[in-house]
C-alpha cells in the first residue's frame, strides 16, 4: 500500500515493497518517497555480468524487490557473519542507460533510484513502456541519513568478485528515504521541467552585462558555442 501525506503543498508517499503498479502510478514529480521492504543494488558490474556475460540472476528479484538503487554502500563485516551499512551513496544513473531496457524487462524492476536522473529521452523510450519511475536522492551528504533506513543486509552476491561498490546488495529497509520523484509513469521529468524554466530566463539575466575583462583560453559568451 502507499500512504500519502500533504504538508504545505509537498506530497509525501510511503511505499510498501515490492511496490504495486497502482501505487507507483500515483507518484508525482517533485513529491517525496519513503519505502519499507527490500531494495537491491545493481550497477555496471552486475549489468555486465548478467546482461553482457549471460550469468543467471542470483535471486528471484521479481518475488523479492522491484526497486533498483544505483549506489555504493559503506559496508563492513559485523563480526557475526553479517554486515553493517553505515551509509549508501547514490551514483549517476545516466552511465547505465544502455542497460536499462533489458534490465527492467528481465527483473520486473519498476523503481530506479540514483543521482542526477536518466537521459530525458530514456524516460519515454525505456521507463514508460515498463511502467517505471525514477527517484533521485536529495542533494549531497545524505548517505548517512539513508543508511539509517537500512535494517539489515538480507543477501549480498558477487562481493569477492566485484567488490563492495559493484556487488549486488539486498537491503531490508524501513522508512528508507527521503527520495524525490524525478520522473513519473508518463515520462514527465522534474529536472527537464525546471531546466526549461531556467533556460528561458538566462538570456534576460545576462542581457546588458558588460563583457568580462579577462578571458580564459577558449572561453566564450556565445551560448550556442558553450561546451557545458
PDB file of C-alpha atoms in Angstrom:
ATOM      1  CA  UNK A   1       0.000   0.000   0.000  1.00  0.00           C
ATOM      2  CA  UNK A   2       1.010   3.624  -0.312  1.00  0.00           C
ATOM      3  CA  UNK A   3       0.245   6.232   2.314  1.00  0.00           C
ATOM      4  CA  UNK A   4       0.199   9.835   1.177  1.00  0.00           C
ATOM      5  CA  UNK A   5       0.587  12.895   3.385  1.00  0.00           C
ATOM      6  CA  UNK A   6       0.395  16.501   2.241  1.00  0.00           C
ATOM      7  CA  UNK A   7       2.404  19.189   4.024  1.00  0.00           C
ATOM      8  CA  UNK A   8       2.296  22.743   2.671  1.00  0.00           C
ATOM      9  CA  UNK A   9       1.894  21.562  -0.949  1.00  0.00           C
ATOM     10  CA  UNK A  10       4.638  18.923  -0.530  1.00  0.00           C
ATOM     11  CA  UNK A  11       3.296  15.425  -1.116  1.00  0.00           C
ATOM     12  CA  UNK A  12       4.897  12.562   0.768  1.00  0.00           C
ATOM     13  CA  UNK A  13       4.331   8.944  -0.268  1.00  0.00           C
ATOM     14  CA  UNK A  14       5.207   5.877   1.801  1.00  0.00           C
ATOM     15  CA  UNK A  15       5.505   2.686  -0.229  1.00  0.00           C
ATOM     16  CA  UNK A  16       5.492  -0.930   0.861  1.00  0.00           C
ATOM     17  CA  UNK A  17       7.769  -3.040  -1.336  1.00  0.00           C
ATOM     18  CA  UNK A  18       7.538  -4.660  -3.783  1.00  0.00           C
ATOM     19  CA  UNK A  19       5.591  -1.579  -4.904  1.00  0.00           C
ATOM     20  CA  UNK A  20       2.258  -2.158  -6.627  1.00  0.00           C
ATOM     21  CA  UNK A  21       1.680  -0.687 -10.064  1.00  0.00           C
ATOM     22  CA  UNK A  22      -1.247   1.410  -8.886  1.00  0.00           C
ATOM     23  CA  UNK A  23       0.885   2.914  -6.107  1.00  0.00           C
ATOM     24  CA  UNK A  24       3.729   3.727  -8.491  1.00  0.00           C
ATOM     25  CA  UNK A  25       1.241   5.374 -10.850  1.00  0.00           C
ATOM     26  CA  UNK A  26       0.216   7.784  -8.082  1.00  0.00           C
ATOM     27  CA  UNK A  27       3.728   9.184  -7.650  1.00  0.00           C
ATOM     28  CA  UNK A  28       4.008  12.788  -8.854  1.00  0.00           C
ATOM     29  CA  UNK A  29       7.212  14.517  -9.887  1.00  0.00           C
ATOM     30  CA  UNK A  30       8.594  16.638  -7.086  1.00  0.00           C
ATOM     31  CA  UNK A  31       6.944  14.573  -4.354  1.00  0.00           C
ATOM     32  CA  UNK A  32       8.878  12.780  -1.619  1.00  0.00           C
ATOM     33  CA  UNK A  33       9.013   8.998  -1.200  1.00  0.00           C
ATOM     34  CA  UNK A  34       9.906   6.720   1.719  1.00  0.00           C
ATOM     35  CA  UNK A  35       9.948   2.919   1.391  1.00  0.00           C
ATOM     36  CA  UNK A  36       9.646  -0.141   3.578  1.00  0.00           C
ATOM     37  CA  UNK A  37      10.556  -3.604   2.312  1.00  0.00           C
ATOM     38  CA  UNK A  38      13.536  -4.803   0.269  1.00  0.00           C
ATOM     39  CA  UNK A  39      15.739  -2.739  -2.068  1.00  0.00           C
ATOM     40  CA  UNK A  40      18.568  -4.165  -4.158  1.00  0.00           C
ATOM     41  CA  UNK A  41      21.653  -2.563  -5.694  1.00  0.00           C
ATOM     42  CA  UNK A  42      22.840  -3.193  -9.239  1.00  0.00           C
ATOM     43  CA  UNK A  43      25.089  -1.115 -11.442  1.00  0.00           C
ATOM     44  CA  UNK A  44      27.567  -1.672 -14.285  1.00  0.00           C
ATOM     45  CA  UNK A  45      29.344  -4.674 -12.757  1.00  0.00           C
ATOM     46  CA  UNK A  46      26.089  -6.550 -12.234  1.00  0.00           C
ATOM     47  CA  UNK A  47      24.636  -5.446 -15.583  1.00  0.00           C
ATOM     48  CA  UNK A  48      27.714  -6.646 -17.448  1.00  0.00           C
ATOM     49  CA  UNK A  49      27.709  -9.957 -15.607  1.00  0.00           C
ATOM     50  CA  UNK A  50      24.023 -10.706 -16.166  1.00  0.00           C
ATOM     51  CA  UNK A  51      23.200  -8.960 -19.428  1.00  0.00           C
ATOM     52  CA  UNK A  52      26.637  -8.977 -21.036  1.00  0.00           C
ATOM     53  CA  UNK A  53      28.032 -12.327 -19.923  1.00  0.00           C
ATOM     54  CA  UNK A  54      24.746 -14.206 -19.540  1.00  0.00           C
ATOM     55  CA  UNK A  55      25.215 -15.204 -15.897  1.00  0.00           C
ATOM     56  CA  UNK A  56      21.841 -16.047 -14.261  1.00  0.00           C
ATOM     57  CA  UNK A  57      20.432 -13.743 -11.623  1.00  0.00           C
ATOM     58  CA  UNK A  58      21.428 -14.921  -8.139  1.00  0.00           C
ATOM     59  CA  UNK A  59      17.978 -14.174  -6.695  1.00  0.00           C
ATOM     60  CA  UNK A  60      14.367 -14.062  -7.879  1.00  0.00           C
ATOM     61  CA  UNK A  61      14.093 -10.281  -7.941  1.00  0.00           C
ATOM     62  CA  UNK A  62      10.508 -10.338  -9.205  1.00  0.00           C
ATOM     63  CA  UNK A  63       9.451 -12.067  -5.998  1.00  0.00           C
ATOM     64  CA  UNK A  64      11.571 -10.005  -3.630  1.00  0.00           C
ATOM     65  CA  UNK A  65      12.014  -6.440  -4.863  1.00  0.00           C
ATOM     66  CA  UNK A  66      11.212  -4.167  -7.791  1.00  0.00           C
ATOM     67  CA  UNK A  67      13.462  -1.313  -6.646  1.00  0.00           C
ATOM     68  CA  UNK A  68      16.999  -0.938  -8.050  1.00  0.00           C
ATOM     69  CA  UNK A  69      19.269   1.529  -6.233  1.00  0.00           C
ATOM     70  CA  UNK A  70      22.333   2.803  -8.136  1.00  0.00           C
ATOM     71  CA  UNK A  71      24.680   3.297  -5.202  1.00  0.00           C
ATOM     72  CA  UNK A  72      27.840   2.372  -3.328  1.00  0.00           C
ATOM     73  CA  UNK A  73      27.215   1.146   0.217  1.00  0.00           C
ATOM     74  CA  UNK A  74      29.643   1.830   3.049  1.00  0.00           C
ATOM     75  CA  UNK A  75      29.516  -1.740   4.328  1.00  0.00           C
ATOM     76  CA  UNK A  76      31.763  -3.622   6.724  1.00  0.00           C
ATOM     77  CA  UNK A  77      31.613  -7.089   8.364  1.00  0.00           C
ATOM     78  CA  UNK A  78      29.864  -7.012  11.724  1.00  0.00           C
ATOM     79  CA  UNK A  79      31.885  -9.895  13.181  1.00  0.00           C
ATOM     80  CA  UNK A  80      28.833 -12.180  13.289  1.00  0.00           C
ATOM     81  CA  UNK A  81      28.732 -13.211   9.651  1.00  0.00           C
ATOM     82  CA  UNK A  82      26.714 -10.215   8.534  1.00  0.00           C
ATOM     83  CA  UNK A  83      27.388  -6.622   7.569  1.00  0.00           C
ATOM     84  CA  UNK A  84      26.859  -3.159   8.962  1.00  0.00           C
ATOM     85  CA  UNK A  85      25.929  -0.479   6.438  1.00  0.00           C
ATOM     86  CA  UNK A  86      26.626   2.996   7.717  1.00  0.00           C
ATOM     87  CA  UNK A  87      25.743   4.907   4.553  1.00  0.00           C
ATOM     88  CA  UNK A  88      24.730   4.495   0.926  1.00  0.00           C
ATOM     89  CA  UNK A  89      25.947   7.000  -1.645  1.00  0.00           C
ATOM     90  CA  UNK A  90      23.980   7.299  -4.874  1.00  0.00           C
ATOM     91  CA  UNK A  91      25.827   7.271  -8.177  1.00  0.00           C
ATOM     92  CA  UNK A  92      24.926   8.903 -11.509  1.00  0.00           C
ATOM     93  CA  UNK A  93      22.392   6.766 -13.371  1.00  0.00           C
ATOM     94  CA  UNK A  94      22.902   8.160 -16.880  1.00  0.00           C
ATOM     95  CA  UNK A  95      26.002   5.954 -17.165  1.00  0.00           C
ATOM     96  CA  UNK A  96      23.821   2.834 -17.107  1.00  0.00           C
ATOM     97  CA  UNK A  97      21.346   3.939 -19.746  1.00  0.00           C
ATOM     98  CA  UNK A  98      22.346   1.306 -22.302  1.00  0.00           C
ATOM     99  CA  UNK A  99      21.429  -1.491 -19.901  1.00  0.00           C
ATOM    100  CA  UNK A 100      18.126  -0.285 -18.529  1.00  0.00           C
ATOM    101  CA  UNK A 101      15.588  -1.502 -21.094  1.00  0.00           C
ATOM    102  CA  UNK A 102      16.768  -5.107 -20.919  1.00  0.00           C
ATOM    103  CA  UNK A 103      17.243  -4.934 -17.133  1.00  0.00           C
ATOM    104  CA  UNK A 104      13.705  -3.724 -16.463  1.00  0.00           C
ATOM    105  CA  UNK A 105      12.334  -6.418 -18.752  1.00  0.00           C
ATOM    106  CA  UNK A 106      14.369  -9.190 -17.115  1.00  0.00           C
ATOM    107  CA  UNK A 107      13.804  -8.247 -13.483  1.00  0.00           C
ATOM    108  CA  UNK A 108      10.415  -6.546 -13.381  1.00  0.00           C
ATOM    109  CA  UNK A 109      12.023  -3.518 -11.738  1.00  0.00           C
ATOM    110  CA  UNK A 110       9.644  -0.552 -11.607  1.00  0.00           C
ATOM    111  CA  UNK A 111      11.525   1.957  -9.455  1.00  0.00           C
ATOM    112  CA  UNK A 112      15.082   3.081 -10.193  1.00  0.00           C
ATOM    113  CA  UNK A 113      16.909   5.233  -7.639  1.00  0.00           C
ATOM    114  CA  UNK A 114      20.098   7.156  -8.278  1.00  0.00           C
ATOM    115  CA  UNK A 115      21.599  10.584  -8.705  1.00  0.00           C
ATOM    116  CA  UNK A 116      21.047  13.129 -11.441  1.00  0.00           C
ATOM    117  CA  UNK A 117      18.343  11.368 -13.419  1.00  0.00           C
ATOM    118  CA  UNK A 118      18.437   9.467 -16.696  1.00  0.00           C
ATOM    119  CA  UNK A 119      18.784  10.945 -20.204  1.00  0.00           C
ATOM    120  CA  UNK A 120      15.433  12.637 -20.806  1.00  0.00           C
ATOM    121  CA  UNK A 121      14.676  10.655 -23.962  1.00  0.00           C
ATOM    122  CA  UNK A 122      15.088   7.416 -21.992  1.00  0.00           C
ATOM    123  CA  UNK A 123      12.043   8.161 -19.877  1.00  0.00           C
ATOM    124  CA  UNK A 124       9.738   7.886 -22.897  1.00  0.00           C
ATOM    125  CA  UNK A 125      11.782   5.213 -24.677  1.00  0.00           C
ATOM    126  CA  UNK A 126      12.628   2.926 -21.745  1.00  0.00           C
ATOM    127  CA  UNK A 127      10.878   3.776 -18.498  1.00  0.00           C
ATOM    128  CA  UNK A 128       7.333   4.492 -19.690  1.00  0.00           C
ATOM    129  CA  UNK A 129       6.852   1.182 -21.580  1.00  0.00           C
ATOM    130  CA  UNK A 130       7.784  -0.687 -18.381  1.00  0.00           C
ATOM    131  CA  UNK A 131       5.617   1.445 -16.087  1.00  0.00           C
ATOM    132  CA  UNK A 132       8.783   2.526 -14.268  1.00  0.00           C
ATOM    133  CA  UNK A 133       9.730   5.735 -12.471  1.00  0.00           C
ATOM    134  CA  UNK A 134      12.992   7.343 -11.394  1.00  0.00           C
ATOM    135  CA  UNK A 135      13.697   8.652  -7.901  1.00  0.00           C
ATOM    136  CA  UNK A 136      16.665  10.864  -7.103  1.00  0.00           C
ATOM    137  CA  UNK A 137      18.496  11.385  -3.838  1.00  0.00           C
ATOM    138  CA  UNK A 138      18.153  14.737  -2.088  1.00  0.00           C
ATOM    139  CA  UNK A 139      21.373  16.716  -2.544  1.00  0.00           C
ATOM    140  CA  UNK A 140      24.796  15.663  -1.298  1.00  0.00           C
ATOM    141  CA  UNK A 141      25.768  14.379   2.119  1.00  0.00           C
ATOM    142  CA  UNK A 142      22.617  12.341   2.700  1.00  0.00           C
ATOM    143  CA  UNK A 143      24.298   8.926   2.544  1.00  0.00           C
ATOM    144  CA  UNK A 144      24.382   8.532   6.321  1.00  0.00           C
ATOM    145  CA  UNK A 145      20.757   9.644   6.572  1.00  0.00           C
ATOM    146  CA  UNK A 146      19.725   6.971   4.083  1.00  0.00           C
ATOM    147  CA  UNK A 147      21.838   4.434   5.936  1.00  0.00           C
ATOM    148  CA  UNK A 148      19.595   4.823   8.975  1.00  0.00           C
ATOM    149  CA  UNK A 149      16.762   3.286   6.983  1.00  0.00           C
ATOM    150  CA  UNK A 150      18.653   0.039   6.349  1.00  0.00           C
ATOM    151  CA  UNK A 151      17.573  -2.569   8.900  1.00  0.00           C
ATOM    152  CA  UNK A 152      19.835  -5.378   7.745  1.00  0.00           C
ATOM    153  CA  UNK A 153      21.679  -6.857   4.783  1.00  0.00           C
ATOM    154  CA  UNK A 154      19.378  -9.584   3.535  1.00  0.00           C
ATOM    155  CA  UNK A 155      21.860 -11.022   0.999  1.00  0.00           C
ATOM    156  CA  UNK A 156      24.974  -9.981  -0.906  1.00  0.00           C
ATOM    157  CA  UNK A 157      26.104 -11.551  -4.173  1.00  0.00           C
ATOM    158  CA  UNK A 158      29.420 -11.443  -6.092  1.00  0.00           C
ATOM    159  CA  UNK A 159      31.104  -9.449  -3.323  1.00  0.00           C
ATOM    160  CA  UNK A 160      34.529 -11.079  -3.681  1.00  0.00           C
ATOM    161  CA  UNK A 161      34.438 -10.863  -7.449  1.00  0.00           C
ATOM    162  CA  UNK A 162      33.026  -7.356  -7.954  1.00  0.00           C
ATOM    163  CA  UNK A 163      33.884  -5.562  -4.723  1.00  0.00           C
ATOM    164  CA  UNK A 164      31.745  -3.573  -2.327  1.00  0.00           C
ATOM    165  CA  UNK A 165      30.600  -0.873  -4.759  1.00  0.00           C
ATOM    166  CA  UNK A 166      29.695  -3.222  -7.613  1.00  0.00           C
ATOM    167  CA  UNK A 167      28.276  -6.252  -5.788  1.00  0.00           C
ATOM    168  CA  UNK A 168      24.548  -6.872  -5.650  1.00  0.00           C
ATOM    169  CA  UNK A 169      23.335  -5.994  -2.169  1.00  0.00           C
ATOM    170  CA  UNK A 170      19.834  -6.664  -0.945  1.00  0.00           C
ATOM    171  CA  UNK A 171      18.735  -4.449   1.943  1.00  0.00           C
ATOM    172  CA  UNK A 172      15.708  -4.802   4.179  1.00  0.00           C
ATOM    173  CA  UNK A 173      14.688  -1.191   4.786  1.00  0.00           C
ATOM    174  CA  UNK A 174      12.199   0.772   6.853  1.00  0.00           C
ATOM    175  CA  UNK A 175      11.143   4.358   6.113  1.00  0.00           C
ATOM    176  CA  UNK A 176      14.010   4.440   3.610  1.00  0.00           C
ATOM    177  CA  UNK A 177      14.412   7.921   2.198  1.00  0.00           C
ATOM    178  CA  UNK A 178      13.811  10.718   1.532  1.00  0.00           C
ATOM    179  CA  UNK A 179      13.850  10.428  -2.255  1.00  0.00           C
ATOM    180  CA  UNK A 180      12.365  12.849  -4.783  1.00  0.00           C
ATOM    181  CA  UNK A 181      10.296  11.675  -7.757  1.00  0.00           C
ATOM    182  CA  UNK A 182      12.267  12.829 -10.811  1.00  0.00           C
ATOM    183  CA  UNK A 183      10.175  11.014 -13.442  1.00  0.00           C
ATOM    184  CA  UNK A 184       6.633   9.624 -13.293  1.00  0.00           C
ATOM    185  CA  UNK A 185       4.933   6.808 -15.214  1.00  0.00           C
ATOM    186  CA  UNK A 186       4.049   9.235 -18.023  1.00  0.00           C
ATOM    187  CA  UNK A 187       7.698  10.201 -18.531  1.00  0.00           C
ATOM    188  CA  UNK A 188       7.401  13.701 -17.093  1.00  0.00           C
ATOM    189  CA  UNK A 189      10.731  14.882 -15.662  1.00  0.00           C
ATOM    190  CA  UNK A 190      11.227  17.279 -12.773  1.00  0.00           C
ATOM    191  CA  UNK A 191      14.740  18.181 -13.931  1.00  0.00           C
ATOM    192  CA  UNK A 192      13.616  18.734 -17.519  1.00  0.00           C
ATOM    193  CA  UNK A 193      10.722  20.925 -16.460  1.00  0.00           C
ATOM    194  CA  UNK A 194      12.821  23.146 -14.221  1.00  0.00           C
ATOM    195  CA  UNK A 195      15.674  23.187 -16.728  1.00  0.00           C
ATOM    196  CA  UNK A 196      13.357  24.664 -19.340  1.00  0.00           C
ATOM    197  CA  UNK A 197      12.195  27.303 -16.877  1.00  0.00           C
ATOM    198  CA  UNK A 198      15.774  28.265 -16.018  1.00  0.00           C
ATOM    199  CA  UNK A 199      16.938  28.316 -19.632  1.00  0.00           C
ATOM    200  CA  UNK A 200      14.023  30.506 -20.657  1.00  0.00           C
ATOM    201  CA  UNK A 201      15.269  33.276 -18.366  1.00  0.00           C
ATOM    202  CA  UNK A 202      19.026  33.027 -18.855  1.00  0.00           C
ATOM    203  CA  UNK A 203      19.264  35.394 -21.835  1.00  0.00           C
ATOM    204  CA  UNK A 204      17.333  38.074 -19.970  1.00  0.00           C
ATOM    205  CA  UNK A 205      19.500  37.570 -16.885  1.00  0.00           C
ATOM    206  CA  UNK A 206      22.712  38.265 -18.808  1.00  0.00           C
ATOM    207  CA  UNK A 207      21.309  40.957 -21.100  1.00  0.00           C
ATOM    208  CA  UNK A 208      23.113  44.272 -20.721  1.00  0.00           C
ATOM    209  CA  UNK A 209      26.092  42.911 -18.786  1.00  0.00           C
ATOM    210  CA  UNK A 210      29.477  44.157 -19.869  1.00  0.00           C
ATOM    211  CA  UNK A 211      31.886  41.610 -21.400  1.00  0.00           C
ATOM    212  CA  UNK A 212      34.352  40.186 -18.856  1.00  0.00           C
ATOM    213  CA  UNK A 213      37.685  41.981 -18.645  1.00  0.00           C
ATOM    214  CA  UNK A 214      39.639  38.718 -18.607  1.00  0.00           C
ATOM    215  CA  UNK A 215      39.009  35.520 -20.541  1.00  0.00           C
ATOM    216  CA  UNK A 216      40.229  32.016 -20.012  1.00  0.00           C
ATOM    217  CA  UNK A 217      41.543  30.260 -23.079  1.00  0.00           C
ATOM    218  CA  UNK A 218      38.667  29.340 -25.384  1.00  0.00           C
ATOM    219  CA  UNK A 219      36.002  30.979 -23.219  1.00  0.00           C
ATOM    220  CA  UNK A 220      33.002  32.473 -24.994  1.00  0.00           C
ATOM    221  CA  UNK A 221      29.820  34.298 -24.083  1.00  0.00           C
ATOM    222  CA  UNK A 222      28.024  32.878 -27.115  1.00  0.00           C
ATOM    223  CA  UNK A 223      25.644  30.295 -25.630  1.00  0.00           C
ATOM    224  CA  UNK A 224      25.486  28.408 -28.930  1.00  0.00           C
ATOM    225  CA  UNK A 225      29.187  27.596 -28.504  1.00  0.00           C
ATOM    226  CA  UNK A 226      29.035  26.510 -24.898  1.00  0.00           C
ATOM    227  CA  UNK A 227      30.736  23.262 -24.014  1.00  0.00           C
ATOM    228  CA  UNK A 228      28.967  22.877 -20.678  1.00  0.00           C
TER     229      UNK A 228
END
